[in-house]
Amino acid sequence: MKYRYTKYTGDLLDEIDMNDLVSKLSELLLSSGFSNPWGNPLDNDDDRTMQALHDAILEALFSGGVLSEEALQQLLGEPADGDQEGARQKLEDLIQQIIEQMMDQGFITGAPDLQPAREQREGMGGGDGGDAAPVSFEVTDKALDFLGYRALRDLLGSIGRSSAGRHDTHHLSTGVEAVAAPKPYEFGDTLNIDPSSTILNAVQRLHGEKLAVAPGSALAPPFEPRVPGPESPVATPESEVPGPRSRVSNPQSRVPSPGSPVAIDVEYSDLMVAQSEYQSSCATVIMLDCSHSMILYGEDRFTPAKRVALALAHLIRTQYPGDSLHAVLFHDSAEEIPLKQLGRVRVGPYYTNTREGLRLARRILERQKKDMRQIVMITDGKPSALTRPDGQIYKNAFGLDPFIVSETFAEVNACQKAGIMINTFMLARDHDLVAFVRRVASICRGKAYFTTPYTLGQYVLMDYMDRKTKTIH
């Protein structure tokens, strides 16, 4: 029997790292309506169609470095062959296989097809129905969690950090891991007894008592040898050595005779406890400005902000389990959203109600019993809306409205009185915005950062991990 050997070409799908590809598609999966900034972003789903996913995968294959040069040559063939139709069909088949594998691995799901039910409800079953709606997809929680992990890894790598623990402070506490000299025990300390220093204290105290009762010393009482009489029992060796809980009235009885076993009586004043670094807990509310300006002016500022929020959520869940994170969106009004829905949020409506966002964040943080409470506000515009007591929204987008600004500063003062710090990250250099943010920082003694969508994540994570704020005990 003869065998014929040929060169193994393999399957192109096996050469694609699906995790790397999903990371390359993060701009599409976390899109916020930037594809149509002048329309209503809440009603625009053009970036959730299968065609948009197809085009993004095609760009990643050729420009994102997902496929090697050899794989691309195998896919497209030699230009001299002239079989362009066959190469195009192989490329389409590969993209379809990638989409199916993304669904199998749980990164995306197909949106339910509601067109037949809609046609039946509208009585259009018999006609041609016009153009069919484009097939769309939905991003899963697994994909959003993975994108948060990738964003965190990339951001920490860019600032030179590979891992992070809990928040270190300049204060010391009593704990299990000793990092400083022991201290005398006080009521309320963790009972992490330092044995060596405790025994040393007891020995030094007993030695001082021995010197105090030695014959001939100035503090010693007159020595009178005791002669046991018929009515007094003879002391046994066990009775001469005080027990750990005994209290002997004669200090001389504490002094053991040479060669006898030594029992060290530890008293309350001898106790020493080990000290460790005090690691504080933190409650954070991240306020995202989702007004329409976040996707206008030729720049998508909201998608990087969402990516940073996802990275911060992943960081807290994995490295700071004692901390808490909440997300608040502010636009015409403000609302809290679950963190797992953060990646699906889109911009809109149009105005910026900073006061309402701060008020909601303050109410959330006042329920948190943490050492540190802070608001991380990411915005690109000055306050331009205000919620009246009757629920009506007052809007003015021209300049700094005195009524809106004064009410917003009043809420900043309320946050300062509650011990809440406000750290603001500005994505624009508008003169009115800069003046407003500087005043906010001066009121609550927070920090103000002038940043861009490209460096926002580094600033936020560095500020979160570098605990320069004063710890509240």
PDB file of C-alpha atoms in Angstrom, residues 182-341:
ATOM      1  CA  PRO A 182       4.458  45.845  68.315  1.00  0.00           C
ATOM      2  CA  LYS A 183       2.516  48.128  70.638  1.00  0.00           C
ATOM      3  CA  PRO A 184       0.864  47.726  74.064  1.00  0.00           C
ATOM      4  CA  TYR A 185      -2.582  46.167  73.872  1.00  0.00           C
ATOM      5  CA  GLU A 186      -5.508  48.545  74.151  1.00  0.00           C
ATOM      6  CA  PHE A 187      -9.156  47.720  74.442  1.00  0.00           C
ATOM      7  CA  GLY A 188     -10.630  47.191  70.974  1.00  0.00           C
ATOM      8  CA  ASP A 189      -7.413  46.025  69.299  1.00  0.00           C
ATOM      9  CA  THR A 190      -7.357  42.779  67.365  1.00  0.00           C
ATOM     10  CA  LEU A 191      -5.995  40.078  69.675  1.00  0.00           C
ATOM     11  CA  ASN A 192      -2.990  39.304  67.513  1.00  0.00           C
ATOM     12  CA  ILE A 193      -0.613  38.841  70.474  1.00  0.00           C
ATOM     13  CA  ASP A 194       3.089  39.288  69.803  1.00  0.00           C
ATOM     14  CA  PRO A 195       4.522  36.433  71.933  1.00  0.00           C
ATOM     15  CA  SER A 196       8.162  37.463  72.147  1.00  0.00           C
ATOM     16  CA  SER A 197       7.572  41.047  73.230  1.00  0.00           C
ATOM     17  CA  THR A 198       4.803  39.993  75.658  1.00  0.00           C
ATOM     18  CA  ILE A 199       7.038  37.415  77.401  1.00  0.00           C
ATOM     19  CA  LEU A 200       9.905  39.902  77.426  1.00  0.00           C
ATOM     20  CA  ASN A 201       7.723  42.444  79.209  1.00  0.00           C
ATOM     21  CA  ALA A 202       6.717  39.852  81.822  1.00  0.00           C
ATOM     22  CA  VAL A 203      10.338  38.761  82.413  1.00  0.00           C
ATOM     23  CA  GLN A 204      11.499  42.343  82.774  1.00  0.00           C
ATOM     24  CA  ARG A 205       8.722  43.049  85.261  1.00  0.00           C
ATOM     25  CA  LEU A 206       9.541  39.945  87.303  1.00  0.00           C
ATOM     26  CA  HIS A 207      13.239  40.865  87.264  1.00  0.00           C
ATOM     27  CA  GLY A 208      12.410  44.319  88.566  1.00  0.00           C
ATOM     28  CA  GLU A 209      10.339  42.792  91.364  1.00  0.00           C
ATOM     29  CA  LYS A 210      13.219  40.465  92.225  1.00  0.00           C
ATOM     30  CA  LEU A 211      15.609  43.373  92.584  1.00  0.00           C
ATOM     31  CA  ALA A 212      13.069  45.244  94.678  1.00  0.00           C
ATOM     32  CA  VAL A 213      12.763  42.403  97.224  1.00  0.00           C
ATOM     33  CA  ALA A 214      16.464  41.418  97.330  1.00  0.00           C
ATOM     34  CA  PRO A 215      18.005  41.588 100.891  1.00  0.00           C
ATOM     35  CA  GLY A 216      19.958  44.773 101.501  1.00  0.00           C
ATOM     36  CA  SER A 217      18.174  46.829  98.856  1.00  0.00           C
ATOM     37  CA  ALA A 218      16.638  50.102  99.855  1.00  0.00           C
ATOM     38  CA  LEU A 219      13.133  48.944  98.898  1.00  0.00           C
ATOM     39  CA  ALA A 220      13.354  45.530 100.579  1.00  0.00           C
ATOM     40  CA  PRO A 221      11.480  44.904 103.873  1.00  0.00           C
ATOM     41  CA  PRO A 222      13.356  43.374 106.866  1.00  0.00           C
ATOM     42  CA  PHE A 223      14.039  39.717 106.142  1.00  0.00           C
ATOM     43  CA  GLU A 224      12.664  37.305 108.747  1.00  0.00           C
ATOM     44  CA  PRO A 225      13.117  33.604 108.033  1.00  0.00           C
ATOM     45  CA  ARG A 226       9.986  31.591 108.507  1.00  0.00           C
ATOM     46  CA  VAL A 227      10.205  28.508 110.698  1.00  0.00           C
ATOM     47  CA  PRO A 228       7.322  26.183 110.139  1.00  0.00           C
ATOM     48  CA  GLY A 229       5.476  25.409 113.352  1.00  0.00           C
ATOM     49  CA  PRO A 230       3.178  22.614 114.195  1.00  0.00           C
ATOM     50  CA  GLU A 231       0.178  24.672 113.166  1.00  0.00           C
ATOM     51  CA  SER A 232       1.584  25.868 109.832  1.00  0.00           C
ATOM     52  CA  PRO A 233       1.790  23.460 106.893  1.00  0.00           C
ATOM     53  CA  VAL A 234       5.099  22.898 105.147  1.00  0.00           C
ATOM     54  CA  ALA A 235       5.103  24.441 101.721  1.00  0.00           C
ATOM     55  CA  THR A 236       5.339  21.953  98.904  1.00  0.00           C
ATOM     56  CA  PRO A 237       7.405  22.749  95.763  1.00  0.00           C
ATOM     57  CA  GLU A 238       4.164  23.129  93.831  1.00  0.00           C
ATOM     58  CA  SER A 239       2.867  25.756  96.246  1.00  0.00           C
ATOM     59  CA  GLU A 240       6.083  27.749  96.076  1.00  0.00           C
ATOM     60  CA  VAL A 241       5.677  28.400  92.357  1.00  0.00           C
ATOM     61  CA  PRO A 242       2.736  30.696  91.552  1.00  0.00           C
ATOM     62  CA  GLY A 243       0.327  29.475  88.881  1.00  0.00           C
ATOM     63  CA  PRO A 244      -0.494  31.489  85.785  1.00  0.00           C
ATOM     64  CA  ARG A 245      -3.657  32.916  87.392  1.00  0.00           C
ATOM     65  CA  SER A 246      -2.498  33.109  91.018  1.00  0.00           C
ATOM     66  CA  ARG A 247      -1.777  36.329  92.847  1.00  0.00           C
ATOM     67  CA  VAL A 248       0.740  35.961  95.724  1.00  0.00           C
ATOM     68  CA  SER A 249       0.675  38.593  98.455  1.00  0.00           C
ATOM     69  CA  ASN A 250       4.374  38.233  99.288  1.00  0.00           C
ATOM     70  CA  PRO A 251       6.502  39.406  96.342  1.00  0.00           C
ATOM     71  CA  GLN A 252       9.417  37.313  97.619  1.00  0.00           C
ATOM     72  CA  SER A 253       7.491  34.154  96.833  1.00  0.00           C
ATOM     73  CA  ARG A 254       7.633  35.086  93.099  1.00  0.00           C
ATOM     74  CA  VAL A 255      11.406  34.582  93.080  1.00  0.00           C
ATOM     75  CA  PRO A 256      12.098  30.975  92.121  1.00  0.00           C
ATOM     76  CA  SER A 257      14.910  29.033  93.718  1.00  0.00           C
ATOM     77  CA  PRO A 258      17.845  27.965  91.543  1.00  0.00           C
ATOM     78  CA  GLY A 259      17.113  24.857  89.500  1.00  0.00           C
ATOM     79  CA  SER A 260      13.349  24.989  89.985  1.00  0.00           C
ATOM     80  CA  PRO A 261      10.957  25.343  87.006  1.00  0.00           C
ATOM     81  CA  VAL A 262      10.098  28.912  86.113  1.00  0.00           C
ATOM     82  CA  ALA A 263       6.484  29.993  85.528  1.00  0.00           C
ATOM     83  CA  ILE A 264       6.022  33.455  84.051  1.00  0.00           C
ATOM     84  CA  ASP A 265       2.905  35.215  85.231  1.00  0.00           C
ATOM     85  CA  VAL A 266       1.674  37.412  82.346  1.00  0.00           C
ATOM     86  CA  GLU A 267      -0.388  40.386  83.413  1.00  0.00           C
ATOM     87  CA  TYR A 268      -2.619  42.711  81.412  1.00  0.00           C
ATOM     88  CA  SER A 269       0.054  45.403  81.251  1.00  0.00           C
ATOM     89  CA  ASP A 270       2.526  42.955  79.644  1.00  0.00           C
ATOM     90  CA  LEU A 271       0.386  42.276  76.564  1.00  0.00           C
ATOM     91  CA  MET A 272       1.807  43.442  73.238  1.00  0.00           C
ATOM     92  CA  VAL A 273       0.028  43.171  69.882  1.00  0.00           C
ATOM     93  CA  ALA A 274       1.491  43.136  66.381  1.00  0.00           C
ATOM     94  CA  GLN A 275       0.728  46.040  64.042  1.00  0.00           C
ATOM     95  CA  SER A 276      -0.090  45.812  60.360  1.00  0.00           C
ATOM     96  CA  GLU A 277      -0.823  48.434  57.739  1.00  0.00           C
ATOM     97  CA  TYR A 278      -4.359  49.742  57.945  1.00  0.00           C
ATOM     98  CA  GLN A 279      -6.049  49.013  54.613  1.00  0.00           C
ATOM     99  CA  SER A 280      -9.135  51.090  54.097  1.00  0.00           C
ATOM    100  CA  SER A 281     -12.351  50.376  52.253  1.00  0.00           C
ATOM    101  CA  CYS A 282     -13.874  52.684  49.678  1.00  0.00           C
ATOM    102  CA  ALA A 283     -17.327  53.284  48.255  1.00  0.00           C
ATOM    103  CA  THR A 284     -17.330  54.827  44.780  1.00  0.00           C
ATOM    104  CA  VAL A 285     -20.032  56.171  42.505  1.00  0.00           C
ATOM    105  CA  ILE A 286     -18.912  56.722  38.932  1.00  0.00           C
ATOM    106  CA  MET A 287     -20.981  59.461  37.282  1.00  0.00           C
ATOM    107  CA  LEU A 288     -21.054  59.264  33.506  1.00  0.00           C
ATOM    108  CA  ASP A 289     -22.184  62.232  31.456  1.00  0.00           C
ATOM    109  CA  CYS A 290     -24.285  60.712  28.683  1.00  0.00           C
ATOM    110  CA  SER A 291     -25.542  63.948  27.171  1.00  0.00           C
ATOM    111  CA  HIS A 292     -25.538  64.203  23.394  1.00  0.00           C
ATOM    112  CA  SER A 293     -22.296  66.201  23.306  1.00  0.00           C
ATOM    113  CA  MET A 294     -20.344  63.067  24.292  1.00  0.00           C
ATOM    114  CA  ILE A 295     -20.554  61.821  20.680  1.00  0.00           C
ATOM    115  CA  LEU A 296     -20.631  65.120  18.808  1.00  0.00           C
ATOM    116  CA  TYR A 297     -17.812  67.211  17.340  1.00  0.00           C
ATOM    117  CA  GLY A 298     -16.211  64.289  15.499  1.00  0.00           C
ATOM    118  CA  GLU A 299     -15.125  62.370  18.596  1.00  0.00           C
ATOM    119  CA  ASP A 300     -16.648  59.499  20.558  1.00  0.00           C
ATOM    120  CA  ARG A 301     -16.035  60.305  24.216  1.00  0.00           C
ATOM    121  CA  PHE A 302     -18.660  58.075  25.772  1.00  0.00           C
ATOM    122  CA  THR A 303     -17.358  54.674  24.646  1.00  0.00           C
ATOM    123  CA  PRO A 304     -13.924  55.219  26.316  1.00  0.00           C
ATOM    124  CA  ALA A 305     -15.757  56.328  29.466  1.00  0.00           C
ATOM    125  CA  LYS A 306     -17.787  53.109  29.444  1.00  0.00           C
ATOM    126  CA  ARG A 307     -14.617  51.086  28.929  1.00  0.00           C
ATOM    127  CA  VAL A 308     -13.027  52.743  31.966  1.00  0.00           C
ATOM    128  CA  ALA A 309     -16.121  52.050  34.077  1.00  0.00           C
ATOM    129  CA  LEU A 310     -16.060  48.378  33.069  1.00  0.00           C
ATOM    130  CA  ALA A 311     -12.351  48.160  33.922  1.00  0.00           C
ATOM    131  CA  LEU A 312     -12.963  49.806  37.291  1.00  0.00           C
ATOM    132  CA  ALA A 313     -15.800  47.385  38.035  1.00  0.00           C
ATOM    133  CA  HIS A 314     -13.575  44.406  37.188  1.00  0.00           C
ATOM    134  CA  LEU A 315     -10.737  45.825  39.306  1.00  0.00           C
ATOM    135  CA  ILE A 316     -12.972  46.256  42.367  1.00  0.00           C
ATOM    136  CA  ARG A 317     -14.585  42.834  42.006  1.00  0.00           C
ATOM    137  CA  THR A 318     -11.268  40.984  41.728  1.00  0.00           C
ATOM    138  CA  GLN A 319      -8.757  43.038  43.743  1.00  0.00           C
ATOM    139  CA  TYR A 320     -10.823  45.119  46.186  1.00  0.00           C
ATOM    140  CA  PRO A 321     -13.685  42.820  47.277  1.00  0.00           C
ATOM    141  CA  GLY A 322     -14.471  45.008  50.289  1.00  0.00           C
ATOM    142  CA  ASP A 323     -15.157  48.063  48.119  1.00  0.00           C
ATOM    143  CA  SER A 324     -18.394  48.983  46.396  1.00  0.00           C
ATOM    144  CA  LEU A 325     -19.046  50.598  43.019  1.00  0.00           C
ATOM    145  CA  HIS A 326     -22.253  52.106  41.652  1.00  0.00           C
ATOM    146  CA  ALA A 327     -22.929  53.738  38.288  1.00  0.00           C
ATOM    147  CA  VAL A 328     -25.035  56.862  37.763  1.00  0.00           C
ATOM    148  CA  LEU A 329     -25.906  58.360  34.379  1.00  0.00           C
ATOM    149  CA  PHE A 330     -26.777  62.041  34.199  1.00  0.00           C
ATOM    150  CA  HIS A 331     -28.306  63.873  31.240  1.00  0.00           C
ATOM    151  CA  ASP A 332     -31.633  65.760  31.373  1.00  0.00           C
ATOM    152  CA  SER A 333     -32.109  63.944  34.686  1.00  0.00           C
ATOM    153  CA  ALA A 334     -30.166  61.149  36.404  1.00  0.00           C
ATOM    154  CA  GLU A 335     -30.642  57.471  37.186  1.00  0.00           C
ATOM    155  CA  GLU A 336     -28.658  54.583  38.658  1.00  0.00           C
ATOM    156  CA  ILE A 337     -28.065  51.583  36.416  1.00  0.00           C
ATOM    157  CA  PRO A 338     -26.772  48.080  37.219  1.00  0.00           C
ATOM    158  CA  LEU A 339     -23.110  47.614  36.406  1.00  0.00           C
ATOM    159  CA  LYS A 340     -23.859  44.673  34.109  1.00  0.00           C
ATOM    160  CA  GLN A 341     -25.953  47.000  31.916  1.00  0.00           C
TER     161      GLN A 341
END
